Short mmCIF file of C-alpha atoms in Angstrom, two decimals:
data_model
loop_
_atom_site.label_atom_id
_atom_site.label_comp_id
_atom_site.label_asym_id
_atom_site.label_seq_id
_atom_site.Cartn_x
_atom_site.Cartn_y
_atom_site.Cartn_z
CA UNK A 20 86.52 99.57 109.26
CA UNK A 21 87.26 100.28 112.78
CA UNK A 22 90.63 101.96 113.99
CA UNK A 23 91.80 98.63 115.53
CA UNK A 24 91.14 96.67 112.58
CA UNK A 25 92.57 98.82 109.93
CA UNK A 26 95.62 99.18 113.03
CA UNK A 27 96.30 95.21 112.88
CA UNK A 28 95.91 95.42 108.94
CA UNK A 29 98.94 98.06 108.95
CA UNK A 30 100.75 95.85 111.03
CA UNK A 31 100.52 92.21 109.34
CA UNK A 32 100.85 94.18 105.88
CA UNK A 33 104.40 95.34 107.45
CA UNK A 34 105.34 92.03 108.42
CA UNK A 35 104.50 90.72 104.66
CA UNK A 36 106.15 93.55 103.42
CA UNK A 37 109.41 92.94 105.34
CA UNK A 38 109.11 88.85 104.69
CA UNK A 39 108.62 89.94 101.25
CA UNK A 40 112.03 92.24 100.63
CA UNK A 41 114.30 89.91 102.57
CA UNK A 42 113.36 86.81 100.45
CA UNK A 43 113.74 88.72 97.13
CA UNK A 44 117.05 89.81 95.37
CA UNK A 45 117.77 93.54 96.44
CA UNK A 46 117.80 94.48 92.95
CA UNK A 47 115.34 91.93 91.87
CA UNK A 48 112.56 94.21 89.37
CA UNK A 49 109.28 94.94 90.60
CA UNK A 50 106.56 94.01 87.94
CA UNK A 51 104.34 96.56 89.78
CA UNK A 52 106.70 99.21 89.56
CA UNK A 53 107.91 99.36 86.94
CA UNK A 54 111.45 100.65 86.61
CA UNK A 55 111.98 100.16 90.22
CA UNK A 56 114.12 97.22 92.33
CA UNK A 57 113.24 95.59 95.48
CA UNK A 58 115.77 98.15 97.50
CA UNK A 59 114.09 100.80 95.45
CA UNK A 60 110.55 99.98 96.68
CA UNK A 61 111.63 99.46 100.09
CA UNK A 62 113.06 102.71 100.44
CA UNK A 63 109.95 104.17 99.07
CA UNK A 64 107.42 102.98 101.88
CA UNK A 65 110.45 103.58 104.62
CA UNK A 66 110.62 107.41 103.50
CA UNK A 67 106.76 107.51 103.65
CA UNK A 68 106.34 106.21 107.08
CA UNK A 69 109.41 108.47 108.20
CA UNK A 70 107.52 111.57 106.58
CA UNK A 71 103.70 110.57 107.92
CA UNK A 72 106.13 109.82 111.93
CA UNK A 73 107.13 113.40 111.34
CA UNK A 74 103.99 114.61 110.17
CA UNK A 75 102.11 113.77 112.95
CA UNK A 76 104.61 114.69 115.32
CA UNK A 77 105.45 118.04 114.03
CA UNK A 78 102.00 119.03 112.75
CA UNK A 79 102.80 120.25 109.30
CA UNK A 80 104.20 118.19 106.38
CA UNK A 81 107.81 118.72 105.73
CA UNK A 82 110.34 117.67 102.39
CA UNK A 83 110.94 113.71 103.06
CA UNK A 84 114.71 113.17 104.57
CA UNK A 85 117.02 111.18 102.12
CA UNK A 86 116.91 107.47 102.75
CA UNK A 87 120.11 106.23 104.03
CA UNK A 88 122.15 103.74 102.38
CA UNK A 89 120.81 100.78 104.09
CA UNK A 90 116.68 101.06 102.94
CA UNK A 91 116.02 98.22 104.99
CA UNK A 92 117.17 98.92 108.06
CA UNK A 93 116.10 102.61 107.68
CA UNK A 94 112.31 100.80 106.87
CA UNK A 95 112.12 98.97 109.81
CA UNK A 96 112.79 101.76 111.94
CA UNK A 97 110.34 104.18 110.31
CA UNK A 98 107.96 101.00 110.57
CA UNK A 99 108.48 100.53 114.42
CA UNK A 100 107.98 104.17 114.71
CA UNK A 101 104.93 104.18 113.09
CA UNK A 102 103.56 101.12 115.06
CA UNK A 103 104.29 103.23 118.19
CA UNK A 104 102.56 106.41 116.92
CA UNK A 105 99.34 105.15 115.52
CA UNK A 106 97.63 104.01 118.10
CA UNK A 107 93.97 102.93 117.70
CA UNK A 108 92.77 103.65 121.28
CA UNK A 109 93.77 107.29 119.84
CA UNK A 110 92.29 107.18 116.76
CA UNK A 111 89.57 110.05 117.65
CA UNK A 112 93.19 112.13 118.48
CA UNK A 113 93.58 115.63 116.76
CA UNK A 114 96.18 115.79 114.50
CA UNK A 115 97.33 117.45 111.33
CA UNK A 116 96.03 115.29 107.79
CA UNK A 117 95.57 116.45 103.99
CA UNK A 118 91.91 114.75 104.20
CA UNK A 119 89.68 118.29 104.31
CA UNK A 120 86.92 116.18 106.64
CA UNK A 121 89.42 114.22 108.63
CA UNK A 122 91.69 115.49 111.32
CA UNK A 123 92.49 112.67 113.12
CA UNK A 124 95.39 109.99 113.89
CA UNK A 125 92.69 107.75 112.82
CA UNK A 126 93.04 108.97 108.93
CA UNK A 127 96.66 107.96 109.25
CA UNK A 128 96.03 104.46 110.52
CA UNK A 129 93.51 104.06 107.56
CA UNK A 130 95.86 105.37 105.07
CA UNK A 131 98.71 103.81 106.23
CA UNK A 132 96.72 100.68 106.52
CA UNK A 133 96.36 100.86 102.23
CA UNK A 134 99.50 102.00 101.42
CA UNK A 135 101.04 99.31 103.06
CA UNK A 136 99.02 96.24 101.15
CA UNK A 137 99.60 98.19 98.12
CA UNK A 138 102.94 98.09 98.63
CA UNK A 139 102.88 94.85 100.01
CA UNK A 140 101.52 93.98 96.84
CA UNK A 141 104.55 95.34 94.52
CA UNK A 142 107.05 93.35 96.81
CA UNK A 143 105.01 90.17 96.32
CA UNK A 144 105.37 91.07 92.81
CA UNK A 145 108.78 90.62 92.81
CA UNK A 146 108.64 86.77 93.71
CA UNK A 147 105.44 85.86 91.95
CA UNK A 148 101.63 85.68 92.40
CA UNK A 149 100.40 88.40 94.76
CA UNK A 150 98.09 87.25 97.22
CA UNK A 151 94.89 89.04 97.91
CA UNK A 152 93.75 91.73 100.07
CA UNK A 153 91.47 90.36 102.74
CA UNK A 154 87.56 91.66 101.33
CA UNK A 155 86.63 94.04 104.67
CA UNK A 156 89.97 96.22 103.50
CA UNK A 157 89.93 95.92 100.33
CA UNK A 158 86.67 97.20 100.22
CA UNK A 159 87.17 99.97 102.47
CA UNK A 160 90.35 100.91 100.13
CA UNK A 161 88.05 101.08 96.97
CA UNK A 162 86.10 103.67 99.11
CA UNK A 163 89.13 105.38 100.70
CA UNK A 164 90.28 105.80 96.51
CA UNK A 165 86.90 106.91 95.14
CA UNK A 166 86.54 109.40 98.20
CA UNK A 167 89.72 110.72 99.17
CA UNK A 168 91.97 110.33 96.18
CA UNK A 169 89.46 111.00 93.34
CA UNK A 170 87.18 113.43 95.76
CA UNK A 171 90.40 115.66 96.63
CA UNK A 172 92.62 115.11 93.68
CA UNK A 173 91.17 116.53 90.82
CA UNK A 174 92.15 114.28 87.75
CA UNK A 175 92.91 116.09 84.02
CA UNK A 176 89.65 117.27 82.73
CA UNK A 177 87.60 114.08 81.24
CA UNK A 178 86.72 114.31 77.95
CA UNK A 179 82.90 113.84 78.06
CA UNK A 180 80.55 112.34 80.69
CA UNK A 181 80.76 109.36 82.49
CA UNK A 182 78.84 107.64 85.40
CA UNK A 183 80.16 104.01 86.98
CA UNK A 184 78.60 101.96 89.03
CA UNK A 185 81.42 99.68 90.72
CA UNK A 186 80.07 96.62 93.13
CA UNK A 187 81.58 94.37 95.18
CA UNK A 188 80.09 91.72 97.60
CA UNK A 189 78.32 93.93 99.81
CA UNK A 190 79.02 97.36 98.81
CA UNK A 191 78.80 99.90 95.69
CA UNK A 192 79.75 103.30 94.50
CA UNK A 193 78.11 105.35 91.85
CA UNK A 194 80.82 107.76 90.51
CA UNK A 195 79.93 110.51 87.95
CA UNK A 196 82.97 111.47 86.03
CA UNK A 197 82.77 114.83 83.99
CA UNK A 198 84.74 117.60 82.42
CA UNK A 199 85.72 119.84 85.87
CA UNK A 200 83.81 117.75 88.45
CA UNK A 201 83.61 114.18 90.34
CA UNK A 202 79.75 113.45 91.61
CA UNK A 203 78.79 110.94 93.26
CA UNK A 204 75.40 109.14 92.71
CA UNK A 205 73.08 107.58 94.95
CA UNK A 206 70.83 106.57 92.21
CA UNK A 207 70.40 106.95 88.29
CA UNK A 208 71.82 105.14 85.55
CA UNK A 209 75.15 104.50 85.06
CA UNK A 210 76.61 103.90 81.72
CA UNK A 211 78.43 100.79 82.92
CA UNK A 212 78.83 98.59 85.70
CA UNK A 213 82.06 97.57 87.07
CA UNK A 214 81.64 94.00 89.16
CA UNK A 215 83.98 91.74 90.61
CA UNK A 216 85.98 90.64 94.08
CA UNK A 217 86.84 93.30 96.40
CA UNK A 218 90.39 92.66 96.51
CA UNK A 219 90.60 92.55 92.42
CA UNK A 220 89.00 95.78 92.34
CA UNK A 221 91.17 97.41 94.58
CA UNK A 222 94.57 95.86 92.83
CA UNK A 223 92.95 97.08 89.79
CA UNK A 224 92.24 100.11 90.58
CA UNK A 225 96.06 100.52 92.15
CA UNK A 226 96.77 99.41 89.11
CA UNK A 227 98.62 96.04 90.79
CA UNK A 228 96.37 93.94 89.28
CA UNK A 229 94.47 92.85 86.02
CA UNK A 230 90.80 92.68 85.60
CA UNK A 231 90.41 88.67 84.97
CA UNK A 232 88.10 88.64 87.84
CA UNK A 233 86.04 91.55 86.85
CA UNK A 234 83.32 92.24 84.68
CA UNK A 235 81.97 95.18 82.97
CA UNK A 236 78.21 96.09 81.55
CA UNK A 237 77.76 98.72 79.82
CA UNK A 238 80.70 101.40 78.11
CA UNK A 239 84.45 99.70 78.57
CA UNK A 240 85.27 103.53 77.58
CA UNK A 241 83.71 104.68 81.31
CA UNK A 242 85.31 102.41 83.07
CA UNK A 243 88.53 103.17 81.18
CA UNK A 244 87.99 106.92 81.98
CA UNK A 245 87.66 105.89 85.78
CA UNK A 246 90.60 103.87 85.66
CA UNK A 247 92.57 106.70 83.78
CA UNK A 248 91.28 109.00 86.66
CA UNK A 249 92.51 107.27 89.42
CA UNK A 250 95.86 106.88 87.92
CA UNK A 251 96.06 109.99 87.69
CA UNK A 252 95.51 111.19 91.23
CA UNK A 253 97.08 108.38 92.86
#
């Protein structure tokens, strides 16, 4: 996705976000999270958009401040000072990441981007159904786990060997999953084929959703050792 898109993603995921938390009960459970509260989960995402505004202005990552008492208002400042920051007409900018290929504001804009709808997500939670993640995104946050999150994180050594095919209207990954190493495939045989929307493979994945609207051929234990990965790393 291009900077500006994944830049107006981030900001309508905010505004959902924020409609979200004021509509719910501050200590209304989140079905997502479990364990947490609304005022929990919105002090969460405020503290990570205050670290990331300090990250990129300080060039190094630093120990998150504590949140304040009011996690609202403290969100929507860290929010507004994120807007202001990530800029997409800077998105080629230099500028200190944890992605080893990516040193650009545009990795935060794209990461940003998904941790917002996640999040987004969990508050939705809180008041019912959660909607879905428009397809272009959602597909680009199925890459940006399989990539960045499995490709830099490395899971707890999987017991045996595993290769998934995972497809989606448009796109697919081929992921090899083995005792110290994630591979990815361009061709061969996978033991099982993951298949389904783009936005119920991404909740899925996130583990914010469940896999009525995806189908599996092949191994359920592959695509269980997948999903076990990702949990792990994310």
């Amino acid at each position: 996705m291009r900077p500006e898109s994944l830049a107006l993603a981030l900001r309508v995921a905010i505004g959902e976000f924020r409609a979200a938390v004021t509509t719910a009960p501050p200590d209304a459970p989140v079905p997502t999270c479990p364990g947490w509260t609304v005022d929990q989960l919105t002090a969460h995402l405020g503290q990570v958009f205050a670290l990331v505004v300090d990250w990129i202005r300080t060039g190094r990552r630093r120990a998150p401040m504590p949140v304040p008492a009011a996690p609202l208002d403290h969100f929507t400042v860290s929010a507004e000072n994120l807007l202001d920051l990530l800029d997409p007409r800077q998105a080629d900018r230099p500028c200190a990441t944890w992605c080893p290929w990516d040193h650009t504001l545009g990795f935060w804009i794209r990461r940003m981007a998904h941790e917002a709808v996640i999040h987004r997500a969990d508050a939705e939670s809180a008041l019912g159904p959660v909607s879905p993640v428009p397809a272009g995104l959602a597909a680009d946050g199925v890459h940006e786990l399989l990539t960045l999150w499995l490709g830099t994180r490395q899971p707890p050594r999987v017991v045996g060997e595993h290769v998934v095919r995972l497809e989606v209207p448009g796109r697919a990954w081929t992921i090899g999953l083995n005792p110290w190493v994630i591979d990815y495939h361009d061709g061969g045989e996978p033991d099982a084929v993951l298949r389904g929307p783009a936005s119920a493979l991404d909740l899925w994945l996130w583990g914010r959703g469940d896999a009525a609207e995806l189908t599996v051929e092949g191994d359920q234990s592959a695509v269980a050792a997948l999903r076990a990965a990702i949990a792990a790393v994310t």
